[in-house]
Amino acid sequence: MKKLIALLLAGAMCVSMAACGSKTEEPAAPAEAEAPAEDAEAPAEDGAPAESGEAAGEFTTVTEGVLTMGTNATFPPYEFYDGDDIVGIDAEIAGLLAEKLGLTLEIQDMDFNSIVTSVQTGKVDIGLAGMTVTEERLQNVNFTDSYANGVQVIIVKEDSPIQSVEDLNGKLIGVQTGTTGHTFCEEDYGEESIRAYDNGSTAVQNLVKGAVDCVVIDKQPALSFVEVNEGLKILDTEYMNEDYAAAVSKDNEPLLNALNAALKELTEDGSIQAILDKYIKAE
Ligand code: ARG
């Protein structure tokens, strides 16, 4: 059921991008007479919006010459601290995207829950945070094409009676506030079953000390957390499949198009895969 929703969302994303295509000129765009080719024609099946090259020169950013990225750096291997630096898959992908767009990357760390609003209100240009494309978020921001897949998994103590998703009823579930793990568990098991924490690591600490029975979180951070905490395991049954993408303001369609064009190039030349492979061990 959840998988189906995720698939439908990919479709919804195309529709929403096509809908935005009917918008008139960007006031802030440089004085170029030529309007970009963005009529509201039926979108191509893969959802590719306007001709990429066209749009690439016309976007604006919060700070000129800079791509400002909002993230929540508690999410290894996508974003985490190495000393004072925020590193990881998203940081590296953003670095390449910025380079393609002729911009310098600046990363702002914030609560996960604030990222969408920061994109919406123009505090940052993109939200890149292992962020899942969801129907709810699409009401407030656009998403680029997806650059990775995520899976929600369940972490339990090694001797836990919980063996699969079916056993979650009546259990206390730890999550990171505002994540899909949070919203979907709340829908499925009710608010009273949820303990929401500032970040995944705190949720896992609470599992270790027995304050919750399990933690629902994305698989790759789950693997990192289990690696550094003894006595935990990840259940084989997956809770949900998701697509990660960058959030962009609905008012900045030229930036969305430029990012998608850059992403396409970086996907085709293998750069994105190389970054994913660097951080994600083959199973
Ligand atoms: N994929 C999940 C979501 O979009 C969790 C993302 C959490 N990311 C982070 N950087 N803390 O809700």
CSV table of C-alpha atoms and ligand atoms in Angstrom, one decimal:
chain,number,residue,atom,x,y,z
A,1,MET,CA,0.0,0.0,0.0
A,2,LYS,CA,2.7,2.5,1.0
A,3,LYS,CA,4.8,1.4,-2.0
A,4,LEU,CA,1.8,2.2,-4.2
A,5,ILE,CA,1.5,5.7,-2.6
A,6,ALA,CA,5.2,6.3,-3.3
A,7,LEU,CA,4.7,5.3,-7.0
A,8,LEU,CA,1.7,7.6,-7.3
A,9,LEU,CA,3.8,10.4,-5.8
A,10,ALA,CA,6.3,10.2,-8.6
A,11,GLY,CA,3.3,10.8,-10.9
A,12,ALA,CA,2.0,13.6,-8.7
A,13,MET,CA,5.4,15.3,-8.9
A,14,CYS,CA,5.2,15.5,-12.7
A,15,VAL,CA,1.7,16.9,-12.6
A,16,SER,CA,2.7,19.5,-10.1
A,17,MET,CA,5.7,20.5,-12.1
A,18,ALA,CA,3.7,20.7,-15.3
A,19,ALA,CA,1.1,22.8,-13.5
A,20,CYS,CA,3.8,25.3,-12.4
A,21,GLY,CA,5.0,25.4,-16.0
A,22,SER,CA,2.0,27.6,-16.9
A,23,LYS,CA,3.3,30.4,-14.7
A,24,THR,CA,4.4,33.7,-16.4
A,25,GLU,CA,7.8,35.2,-16.4
A,26,GLU,CA,10.0,35.4,-13.3
A,27,PRO,CA,10.3,39.1,-12.4
A,28,ALA,CA,13.9,38.7,-11.2
A,29,ALA,CA,15.1,37.0,-14.3
A,30,PRO,CA,17.7,38.9,-16.3
A,31,ALA,CA,16.3,41.0,-19.1
A,32,GLU,CA,16.1,38.4,-21.9
A,33,ALA,CA,13.3,38.8,-24.4
A,34,GLU,CA,13.0,35.1,-25.1
A,35,ALA,CA,10.5,33.3,-22.8
A,36,PRO,CA,11.5,29.8,-21.8
A,37,ALA,CA,9.7,26.9,-23.5
A,38,GLU,CA,7.3,26.2,-20.7
A,39,ASP,CA,3.8,25.6,-21.8
A,40,ALA,CA,1.5,23.4,-20.0
A,41,GLU,CA,1.5,20.6,-22.6
A,42,ALA,CA,1.1,17.1,-21.4
A,43,PRO,CA,4.3,16.2,-19.6
A,44,ALA,CA,6.6,13.5,-21.0
A,45,GLU,CA,6.3,10.2,-19.3
A,46,ASP,CA,9.5,10.6,-17.3
A,47,GLY,CA,8.2,14.0,-16.1
A,48,ALA,CA,11.1,16.0,-17.6
A,49,PRO,CA,9.8,19.6,-17.6
A,50,ALA,CA,11.1,22.3,-20.0
A,51,GLU,CA,14.2,21.9,-22.1
A,52,SER,CA,17.0,21.9,-19.6
A,53,GLY,CA,19.7,24.0,-21.4
A,54,GLU,CA,17.2,26.8,-21.9
A,55,ALA,CA,16.5,27.4,-18.2
A,56,ALA,CA,20.0,27.0,-16.9
A,57,GLY,CA,20.9,30.7,-17.3
A,58,GLU,CA,17.9,32.2,-15.7
A,59,PHE,CA,17.6,31.2,-12.1
A,60,THR,CA,18.2,33.4,-9.1
A,61,THR,CA,19.5,32.3,-5.7
A,62,VAL,CA,19.1,33.7,-2.2
A,63,THR,CA,22.6,35.0,-2.3
A,64,GLU,CA,24.1,35.9,-5.6
A,65,GLY,CA,26.7,33.3,-6.7
A,66,VAL,CA,25.9,31.0,-3.9
A,67,LEU,CA,23.8,27.8,-3.6
A,68,THR,CA,22.5,27.8,-0.1
A,69,MET,CA,21.5,24.4,1.1
A,70,GLY,CA,19.4,23.7,4.2
A,71,THR,CA,20.0,20.3,5.8
A,72,ASN,CA,19.9,18.5,9.1
A,73,ALA,CA,23.3,17.0,9.7
A,74,THR,CA,22.4,14.2,12.0
A,75,PHE,CA,21.8,11.7,9.2
A,76,PRO,CA,24.8,9.6,8.2
A,77,PRO,CA,25.8,8.8,5.5
A,78,TYR,CA,23.8,11.6,3.8
A,79,GLU,CA,24.8,14.4,6.1
A,80,PHE,CA,26.9,14.4,9.2
A,81,TYR,CA,29.7,16.3,10.9
A,82,ASP,CA,33.3,15.5,10.3
A,83,GLY,CA,34.9,17.9,12.8
A,84,ASP,CA,33.4,21.3,11.9
A,85,ASP,CA,32.5,20.2,8.3
A,86,ILE,CA,29.2,18.9,7.1
A,87,VAL,CA,30.0,16.0,4.8
A,88,GLY,CA,28.2,13.0,3.3
A,89,ILE,CA,26.3,12.1,0.2
A,90,ASP,CA,24.0,15.1,0.1
A,91,ALA,CA,26.9,17.5,0.8
A,92,GLU,CA,28.9,16.0,-2.1
A,93,ILE,CA,26.0,16.0,-4.5
A,94,ALA,CA,25.2,19.6,-3.7
A,95,GLY,CA,28.9,20.5,-4.2
A,96,LEU,CA,28.7,19.1,-7.8
A,97,LEU,CA,25.4,20.7,-8.4
A,98,ALA,CA,26.7,24.0,-7.3
A,99,GLU,CA,29.7,23.6,-9.5
A,100,LYS,CA,27.6,22.8,-12.6
A,101,LEU,CA,25.5,25.9,-11.9
A,102,GLY,CA,28.6,28.1,-11.4
A,103,LEU,CA,27.8,28.7,-7.8
A,104,THR,CA,29.6,28.2,-4.5
A,105,LEU,CA,28.0,25.9,-2.0
A,106,GLU,CA,27.0,27.0,1.5
A,107,ILE,CA,25.4,24.6,3.9
A,108,GLN,CA,23.1,25.6,6.7
A,109,ASP,CA,22.4,23.1,9.4
A,110,MET,CA,18.9,23.3,11.0
A,111,ASP,CA,16.1,21.2,12.5
A,112,PHE,CA,14.8,18.7,9.9
A,113,ASN,CA,11.4,20.1,10.6
A,114,SER,CA,12.4,23.6,9.5
A,115,ILE,CA,13.9,22.7,6.1
A,116,VAL,CA,10.7,22.9,4.0
A,117,THR,CA,9.7,26.2,5.5
A,118,SER,CA,13.2,27.6,5.0
A,119,VAL,CA,12.9,26.7,1.3
A,120,GLN,CA,9.5,28.1,1.1
A,121,THR,CA,10.3,31.4,2.7
A,122,GLY,CA,13.5,31.9,0.7
A,123,LYS,CA,16.0,31.4,3.5
A,124,VAL,CA,17.7,28.7,1.5
A,125,ASP,CA,17.7,27.7,-2.1
A,126,ILE,CA,17.4,24.0,-1.7
A,127,GLY,CA,16.6,21.5,1.0
A,128,LEU,CA,18.8,18.4,0.7
A,129,ALA,CA,18.6,16.1,3.6
A,130,GLY,CA,17.8,12.6,2.5
A,131,MET,CA,14.4,14.1,2.2
A,132,THR,CA,11.6,11.9,0.9
A,133,VAL,CA,9.2,13.2,-1.8
A,134,THR,CA,5.8,13.2,-0.2
A,135,GLU,CA,2.3,14.4,-1.1
A,136,GLU,CA,2.2,16.7,1.9
A,137,ARG,CA,5.6,18.4,1.1
A,138,LEU,CA,4.6,18.8,-2.5
A,139,GLN,CA,1.9,21.1,-1.3
A,140,ASN,CA,4.6,23.5,-0.1
A,141,VAL,CA,7.7,23.0,-2.3
A,142,ASN,CA,8.8,21.4,-5.6
A,143,PHE,CA,11.1,18.5,-5.7
A,144,THR,CA,13.9,17.8,-8.2
A,145,ASP,CA,14.1,14.4,-9.9
A,146,SER,CA,15.1,11.8,-7.4
A,147,TYR,CA,18.7,11.0,-6.8
A,148,ALA,CA,18.5,8.1,-4.4
A,149,ASN,CA,16.1,5.6,-2.8
A,150,GLY,CA,15.3,5.3,0.8
A,151,VAL,CA,13.8,2.6,2.9
A,152,GLN,CA,12.2,2.9,6.3
A,153,VAL,CA,13.4,0.1,8.6
A,154,ILE,CA,12.8,-0.9,12.1
A,155,ILE,CA,15.7,-1.0,14.7
A,156,VAL,CA,15.1,-3.2,17.8
A,157,LYS,CA,17.2,-4.6,20.6
A,158,GLU,CA,18.8,-8.0,19.7
A,159,ASP,CA,16.5,-9.9,22.1
A,160,SER,CA,13.3,-8.0,21.1
A,161,PRO,CA,10.1,-9.8,20.7
A,162,ILE,CA,9.3,-7.6,17.7
A,163,GLN,CA,10.1,-9.6,14.6
A,164,SER,CA,8.3,-7.7,11.9
A,165,VAL,CA,6.0,-4.8,11.1
A,166,GLU,CA,3.1,-6.9,12.2
A,167,ASP,CA,4.4,-6.8,15.8
A,168,LEU,CA,4.5,-3.0,16.1
A,169,ASN,CA,0.9,-2.7,17.4
A,170,GLY,CA,0.8,-1.5,21.0
A,171,LYS,CA,4.6,-0.9,21.0
A,172,LEU,CA,6.4,2.4,21.7
A,173,ILE,CA,8.0,3.6,18.5
A,174,GLY,CA,10.9,6.1,18.5
A,175,VAL,CA,11.2,8.5,15.5
A,176,GLN,CA,12.9,11.7,14.4
A,177,THR,CA,10.4,14.6,14.5
A,178,GLY,CA,8.9,15.6,11.2
A,179,THR,CA,10.3,12.7,9.2
A,180,THR,CA,8.2,10.3,7.1
A,181,GLY,CA,8.9,7.6,9.7
A,182,HIS,CA,7.2,9.9,12.2
A,183,THR,CA,4.1,10.8,10.0
A,184,PHE,CA,3.5,7.3,8.7
A,185,CYS,CA,3.9,5.5,12.1
A,186,GLU,CA,1.6,8.1,13.6
A,187,GLU,CA,-1.0,7.3,10.9
A,188,ASP,CA,-0.6,3.6,11.3
A,189,TYR,CA,-0.2,3.2,15.1
A,190,GLY,CA,-1.6,6.4,16.6
A,191,GLU,CA,0.0,9.4,18.3
A,192,GLU,CA,0.2,7.7,21.7
A,193,SER,CA,2.5,5.0,20.3
A,194,ILE,CA,5.1,7.6,19.1
A,195,ARG,CA,8.0,9.2,20.9
A,196,ALA,CA,9.4,11.8,18.6
A,197,TYR,CA,13.0,13.0,19.2
A,198,ASP,CA,15.1,15.8,17.7
A,199,ASN,CA,17.2,13.4,15.8
A,200,GLY,CA,17.6,9.8,14.9
A,201,SER,CA,20.6,9.3,17.2
A,202,THR,CA,18.7,10.5,20.2
A,203,ALA,CA,15.9,8.1,19.3
A,204,VAL,CA,18.4,5.3,19.1
A,205,GLN,CA,19.8,6.2,22.6
A,206,ASN,CA,16.3,6.0,23.9
A,207,LEU,CA,15.9,2.5,22.4
A,208,VAL,CA,19.2,1.5,24.1
A,209,LYS,CA,18.0,2.6,27.5
A,210,GLY,CA,14.6,1.0,27.0
A,211,ALA,CA,12.4,4.1,26.7
A,212,VAL,CA,11.0,2.9,23.4
A,213,ASP,CA,10.6,-0.6,21.9
A,214,CYS,CA,11.9,0.2,18.5
A,215,VAL,CA,13.0,3.0,16.2
A,216,VAL,CA,11.7,3.6,12.7
A,217,ILE,CA,14.1,5.4,10.5
A,218,ASP,CA,15.8,5.4,7.1
A,219,LYS,CA,18.0,2.4,6.4
A,220,GLN,CA,21.3,4.0,5.8
A,221,PRO,CA,21.4,6.0,9.0
A,222,ALA,CA,19.9,3.0,10.8
A,223,LEU,CA,23.0,1.0,9.7
A,224,SER,CA,25.3,3.7,11.0
A,225,PHE,CA,23.5,3.9,14.4
A,226,VAL,CA,23.5,0.1,14.8
A,227,GLU,CA,27.2,0.0,14.0
A,228,VAL,CA,28.1,2.3,16.9
A,229,ASN,CA,25.6,0.9,19.4
A,230,GLU,CA,25.9,-2.6,20.8
A,231,GLY,CA,23.0,-5.0,21.1
A,232,LEU,CA,20.8,-3.6,18.3
A,233,LYS,CA,19.7,-5.1,15.0
A,234,ILE,CA,17.6,-4.0,12.0
A,235,LEU,CA,14.6,-6.2,11.1
A,236,ASP,CA,14.5,-7.8,7.7
A,237,THR,CA,11.0,-6.5,7.0
A,238,GLU,CA,11.0,-3.0,5.6
A,239,TYR,CA,8.4,-0.5,6.5
A,240,MET,CA,8.3,1.6,3.4
A,241,ASN,CA,10.1,2.5,0.2
A,242,GLU,CA,10.8,6.2,-0.7
A,243,ASP,CA,12.5,8.5,-3.2
A,244,TYR,CA,14.9,11.2,-2.0
A,245,ALA,CA,15.0,14.5,-3.9
A,246,ALA,CA,16.0,18.1,-3.3
A,247,ALA,CA,13.3,20.6,-2.3
A,248,VAL,CA,13.1,23.9,-4.2
A,249,SER,CA,10.8,26.8,-3.8
A,250,LYS,CA,7.7,26.8,-6.0
A,251,ASP,CA,8.6,30.4,-6.9
A,252,ASN,CA,11.9,29.3,-8.4
A,253,GLU,CA,11.1,27.1,-11.3
A,254,PRO,CA,14.2,28.2,-13.2
A,255,LEU,CA,16.4,26.9,-10.4
A,256,LEU,CA,14.4,23.6,-10.3
A,257,ASN,CA,15.0,23.2,-14.1
A,258,ALA,CA,18.7,24.1,-13.8
A,259,LEU,CA,19.1,21.6,-11.0
A,260,ASN,CA,17.3,18.9,-12.9
A,261,ALA,CA,19.5,19.5,-15.9
A,262,ALA,CA,22.6,19.3,-13.8
A,263,LEU,CA,21.4,16.2,-11.9
A,264,LYS,CA,20.7,14.5,-15.3
A,265,GLU,CA,24.3,15.1,-16.4
A,266,LEU,CA,25.7,13.9,-13.1
A,267,THR,CA,23.5,10.8,-13.2
A,268,GLU,CA,24.5,10.1,-16.8
A,269,ASP,CA,28.2,10.5,-16.3
A,270,GLY,CA,28.1,8.2,-13.2
A,271,SER,CA,29.0,10.9,-10.7
A,272,ILE,CA,25.9,10.4,-8.5
A,273,GLN,CA,26.4,6.7,-8.4
A,274,ALA,CA,30.1,7.1,-7.5
A,275,ILE,CA,29.1,9.3,-4.5
A,276,LEU,CA,26.5,6.8,-3.4
A,277,ASP,CA,29.0,3.9,-3.7
A,278,LYS,CA,31.6,5.8,-1.7
A,279,TYR,CA,29.3,6.0,1.3
A,280,ILE,CA,27.0,3.0,1.0
A,281,LYS,CA,28.6,-0.4,1.2
A,282,ALA,CA,27.3,-3.0,-1.2
A,283,GLU,CA,25.1,-5.6,0.7
B,1,ARG,N1,13.6,10.4,4.6
B,1,ARG,C1,13.0,10.9,5.8
B,1,ARG,C2,12.1,12.1,5.5
B,1,ARG,O1,12.2,12.7,4.5
B,1,ARG,C3,14.0,11.3,6.8
B,1,ARG,C4,15.0,12.3,6.5
B,1,ARG,C5,15.8,12.9,7.6
B,1,ARG,N2,16.9,13.6,7.2
B,1,ARG,C6,17.8,14.3,8.0
B,1,ARG,N3,18.8,14.9,7.4
B,1,ARG,N4,17.7,14.2,9.2
B,1,ARG,O2,11.3,12.4,6.2
